[in-house]
PDB file of C-alpha atoms and ligand atoms in Angstrom:
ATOM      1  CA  UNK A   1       0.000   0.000   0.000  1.00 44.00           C
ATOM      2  CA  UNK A   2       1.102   3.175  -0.489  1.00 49.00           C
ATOM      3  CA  UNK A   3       0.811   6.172   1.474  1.00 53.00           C
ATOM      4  CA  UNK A   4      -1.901   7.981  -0.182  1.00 55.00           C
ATOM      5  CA  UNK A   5      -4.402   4.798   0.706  1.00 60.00           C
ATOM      6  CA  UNK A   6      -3.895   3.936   4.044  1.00 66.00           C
ATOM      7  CA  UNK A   7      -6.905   3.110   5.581  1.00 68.00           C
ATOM      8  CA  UNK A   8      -5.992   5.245   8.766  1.00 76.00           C
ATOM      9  CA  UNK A   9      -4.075   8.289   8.483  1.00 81.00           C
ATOM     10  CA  UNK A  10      -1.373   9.415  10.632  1.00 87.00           C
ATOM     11  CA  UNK A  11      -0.124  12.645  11.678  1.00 90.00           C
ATOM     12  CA  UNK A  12       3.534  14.285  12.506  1.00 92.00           C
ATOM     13  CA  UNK A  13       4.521  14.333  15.971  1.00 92.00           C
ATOM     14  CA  UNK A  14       7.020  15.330  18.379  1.00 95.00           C
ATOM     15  CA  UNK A  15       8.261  12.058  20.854  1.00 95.00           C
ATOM     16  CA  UNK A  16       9.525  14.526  23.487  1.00 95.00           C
ATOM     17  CA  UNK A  17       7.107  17.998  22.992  1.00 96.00           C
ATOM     18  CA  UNK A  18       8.719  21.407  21.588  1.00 96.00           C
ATOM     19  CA  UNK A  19       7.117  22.421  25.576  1.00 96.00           C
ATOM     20  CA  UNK A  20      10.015  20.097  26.347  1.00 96.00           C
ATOM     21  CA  UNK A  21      12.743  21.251  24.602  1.00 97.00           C
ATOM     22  CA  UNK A  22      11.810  18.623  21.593  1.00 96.00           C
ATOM     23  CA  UNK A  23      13.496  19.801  18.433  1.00 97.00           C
ATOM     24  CA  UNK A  24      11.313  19.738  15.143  1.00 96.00           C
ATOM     25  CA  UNK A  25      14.020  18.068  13.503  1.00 96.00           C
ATOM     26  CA  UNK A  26      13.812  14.141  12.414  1.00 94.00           C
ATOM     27  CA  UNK A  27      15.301  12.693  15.402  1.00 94.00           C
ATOM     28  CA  UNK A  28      12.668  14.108  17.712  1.00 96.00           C
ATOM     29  CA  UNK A  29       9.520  13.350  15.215  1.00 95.00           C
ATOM     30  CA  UNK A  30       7.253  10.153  14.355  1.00 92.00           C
ATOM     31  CA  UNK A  31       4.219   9.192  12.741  1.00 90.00           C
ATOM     32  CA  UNK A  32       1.197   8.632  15.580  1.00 91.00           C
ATOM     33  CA  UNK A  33      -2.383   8.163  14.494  1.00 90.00           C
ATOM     34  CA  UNK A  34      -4.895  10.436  16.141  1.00 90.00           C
ATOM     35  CA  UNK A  35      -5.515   8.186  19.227  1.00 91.00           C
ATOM     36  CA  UNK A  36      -1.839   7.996  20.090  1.00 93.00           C
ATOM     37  CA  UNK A  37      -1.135  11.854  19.393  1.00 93.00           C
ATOM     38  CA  UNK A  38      -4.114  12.962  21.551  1.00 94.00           C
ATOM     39  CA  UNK A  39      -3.464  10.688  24.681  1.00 95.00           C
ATOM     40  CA  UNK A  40       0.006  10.869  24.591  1.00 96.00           C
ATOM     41  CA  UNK A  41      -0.381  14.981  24.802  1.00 95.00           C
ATOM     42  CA  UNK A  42       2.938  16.523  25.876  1.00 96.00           C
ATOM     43  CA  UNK A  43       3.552  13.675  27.894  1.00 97.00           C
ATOM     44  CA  UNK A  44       7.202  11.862  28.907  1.00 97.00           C
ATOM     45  CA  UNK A  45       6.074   9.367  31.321  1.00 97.00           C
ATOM     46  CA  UNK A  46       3.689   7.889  33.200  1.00 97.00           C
ATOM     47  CA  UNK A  47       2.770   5.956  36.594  1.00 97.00           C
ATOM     48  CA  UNK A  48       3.302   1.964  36.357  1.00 96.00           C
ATOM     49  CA  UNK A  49       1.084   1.231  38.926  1.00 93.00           C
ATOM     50  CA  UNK A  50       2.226  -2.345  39.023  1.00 92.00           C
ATOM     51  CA  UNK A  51       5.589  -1.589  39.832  1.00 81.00           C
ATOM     52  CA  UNK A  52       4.544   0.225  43.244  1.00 91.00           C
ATOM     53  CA  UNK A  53       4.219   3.618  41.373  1.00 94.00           C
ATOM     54  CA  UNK A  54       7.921   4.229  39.150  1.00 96.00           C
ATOM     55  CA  UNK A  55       7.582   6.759  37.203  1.00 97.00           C
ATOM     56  CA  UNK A  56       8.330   5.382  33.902  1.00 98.00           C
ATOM     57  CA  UNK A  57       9.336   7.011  30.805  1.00 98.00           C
ATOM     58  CA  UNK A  58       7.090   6.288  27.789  1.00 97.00           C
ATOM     59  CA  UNK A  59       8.288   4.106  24.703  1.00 97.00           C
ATOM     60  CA  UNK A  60       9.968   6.497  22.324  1.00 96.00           C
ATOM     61  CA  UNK A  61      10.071   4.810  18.650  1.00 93.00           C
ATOM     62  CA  UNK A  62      13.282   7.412  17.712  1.00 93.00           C
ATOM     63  CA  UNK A  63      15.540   5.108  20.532  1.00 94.00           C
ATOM     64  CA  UNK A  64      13.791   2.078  21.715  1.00 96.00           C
ATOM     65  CA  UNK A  65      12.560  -1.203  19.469  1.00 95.00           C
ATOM     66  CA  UNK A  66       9.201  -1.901  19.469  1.00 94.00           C
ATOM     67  CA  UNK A  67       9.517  -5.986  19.682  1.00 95.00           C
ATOM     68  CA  UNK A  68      11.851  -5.525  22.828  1.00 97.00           C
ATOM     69  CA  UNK A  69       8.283  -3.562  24.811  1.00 97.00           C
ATOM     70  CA  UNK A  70       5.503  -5.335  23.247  1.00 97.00           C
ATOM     71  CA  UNK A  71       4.069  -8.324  21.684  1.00 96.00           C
ATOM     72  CA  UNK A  72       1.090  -8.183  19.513  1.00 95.00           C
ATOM     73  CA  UNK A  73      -1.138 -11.109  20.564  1.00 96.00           C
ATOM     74  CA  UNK A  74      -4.148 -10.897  18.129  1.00 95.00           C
ATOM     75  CA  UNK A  75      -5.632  -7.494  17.916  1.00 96.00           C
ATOM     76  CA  UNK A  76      -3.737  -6.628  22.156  1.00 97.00           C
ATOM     77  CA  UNK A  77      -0.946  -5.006  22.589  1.00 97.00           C
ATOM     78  CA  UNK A  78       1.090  -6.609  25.117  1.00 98.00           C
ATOM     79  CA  UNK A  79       3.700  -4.797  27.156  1.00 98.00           C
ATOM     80  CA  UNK A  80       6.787  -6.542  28.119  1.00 98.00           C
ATOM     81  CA  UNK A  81       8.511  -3.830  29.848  1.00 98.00           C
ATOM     82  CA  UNK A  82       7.254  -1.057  32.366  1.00 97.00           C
ATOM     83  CA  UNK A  83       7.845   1.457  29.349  1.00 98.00           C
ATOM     84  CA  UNK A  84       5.690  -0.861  27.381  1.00 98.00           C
ATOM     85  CA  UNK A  85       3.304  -1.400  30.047  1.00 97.00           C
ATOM     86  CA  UNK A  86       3.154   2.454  30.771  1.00 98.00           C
ATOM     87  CA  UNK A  87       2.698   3.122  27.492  1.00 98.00           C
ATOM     88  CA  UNK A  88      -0.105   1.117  26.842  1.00 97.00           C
ATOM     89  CA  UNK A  89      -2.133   2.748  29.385  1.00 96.00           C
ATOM     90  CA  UNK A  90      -1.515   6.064  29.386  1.00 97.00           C
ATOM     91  CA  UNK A  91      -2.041   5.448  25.079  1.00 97.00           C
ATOM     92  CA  UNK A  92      -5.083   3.425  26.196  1.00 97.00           C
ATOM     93  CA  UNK A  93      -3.496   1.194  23.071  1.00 97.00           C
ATOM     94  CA  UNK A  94      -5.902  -1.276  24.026  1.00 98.00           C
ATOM     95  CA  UNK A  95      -9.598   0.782  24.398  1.00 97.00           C
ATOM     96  CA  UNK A  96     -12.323  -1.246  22.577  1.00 96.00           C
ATOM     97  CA  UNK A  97     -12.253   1.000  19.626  1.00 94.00           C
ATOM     98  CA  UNK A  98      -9.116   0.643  19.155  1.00 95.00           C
ATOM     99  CA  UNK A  99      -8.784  -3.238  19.423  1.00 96.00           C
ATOM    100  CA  UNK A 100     -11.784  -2.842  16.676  1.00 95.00           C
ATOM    101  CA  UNK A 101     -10.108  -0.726  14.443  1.00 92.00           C
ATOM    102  CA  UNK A 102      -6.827  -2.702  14.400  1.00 94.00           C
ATOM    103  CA  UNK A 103      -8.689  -5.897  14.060  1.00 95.00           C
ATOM    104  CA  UNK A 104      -9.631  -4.273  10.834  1.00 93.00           C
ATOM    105  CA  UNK A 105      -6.417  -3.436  10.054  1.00 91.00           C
ATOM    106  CA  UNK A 106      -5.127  -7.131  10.673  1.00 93.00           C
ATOM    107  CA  UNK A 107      -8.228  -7.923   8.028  1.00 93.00           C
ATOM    108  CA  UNK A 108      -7.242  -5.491   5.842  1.00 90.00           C
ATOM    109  CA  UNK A 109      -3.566  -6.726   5.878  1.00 88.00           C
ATOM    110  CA  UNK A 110      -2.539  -3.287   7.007  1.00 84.00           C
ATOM    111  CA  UNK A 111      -1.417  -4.229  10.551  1.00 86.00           C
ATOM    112  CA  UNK A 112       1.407  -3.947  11.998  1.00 79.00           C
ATOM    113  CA  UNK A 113       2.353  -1.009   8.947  1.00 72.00           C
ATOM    114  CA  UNK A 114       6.082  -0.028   7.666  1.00 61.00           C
ATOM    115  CA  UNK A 115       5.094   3.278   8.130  1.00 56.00           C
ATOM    116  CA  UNK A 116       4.254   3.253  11.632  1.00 51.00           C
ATOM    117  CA  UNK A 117       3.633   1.305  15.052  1.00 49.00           C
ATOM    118  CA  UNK A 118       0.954   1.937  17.432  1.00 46.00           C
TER     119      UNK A 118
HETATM  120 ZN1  LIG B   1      -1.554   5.081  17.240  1.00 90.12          ZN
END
């Protein structure tokens, strides 16, 4: 597919926020569909709740390899790490609507993309 027919679209977006200090330069920018981009916010970190309350920082796909924080088991996103499990939640990567929509994308063969993961 190219990248005129995706069947979601994705936006530009800073990993660490210009608010931040975040460069708008390539190192500092990714791809992040409207879910991702509007959860994440500004946002570095988060709380991992399970791990008596670290603050954790969030998975940055600049730095870090997705396969080494998560494992896609059907349409879930499984975190493997506490960046991957804080990033899951605070992402809400799992929300109903959003196991629905990349269910379609796994039907649609679109899932995980080259262009983007999340
Ligand atoms: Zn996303």
């Amino acid at each position: 597919m190219g990248e005129g027919d995706r069947a979601i679209d994705f936006a530009i977006d800073h990993v660490i926020a210009e608010k931040h200090g975040g460069e708008t330069a390539e190192h500092n920018l990714c791809l992040s569909c409207y879910w991702c981009n509007s959860y994440k916010g500004s946002d570095l970190s988060s709380v991992d709740w399970t791990a008596g309350g670290q603050i954790v920082p969030l998975f940055n796909p600049r730095q870090q390899i997705w396969s080494e924080h998560f494992r896609l088991d059907g349409a879930h996103i499984q975190p493997l790490t506490a960046t991957g499990r804080v990033t899951v939640y605070l992402l809400r990567l799992n929300a109903e609507e959003r196991l629905d929509e990349r269910e379609l994308l796994l039907a649609l063969g679109d899932y995980p993309c080259s262009l983007a993961t999340g």
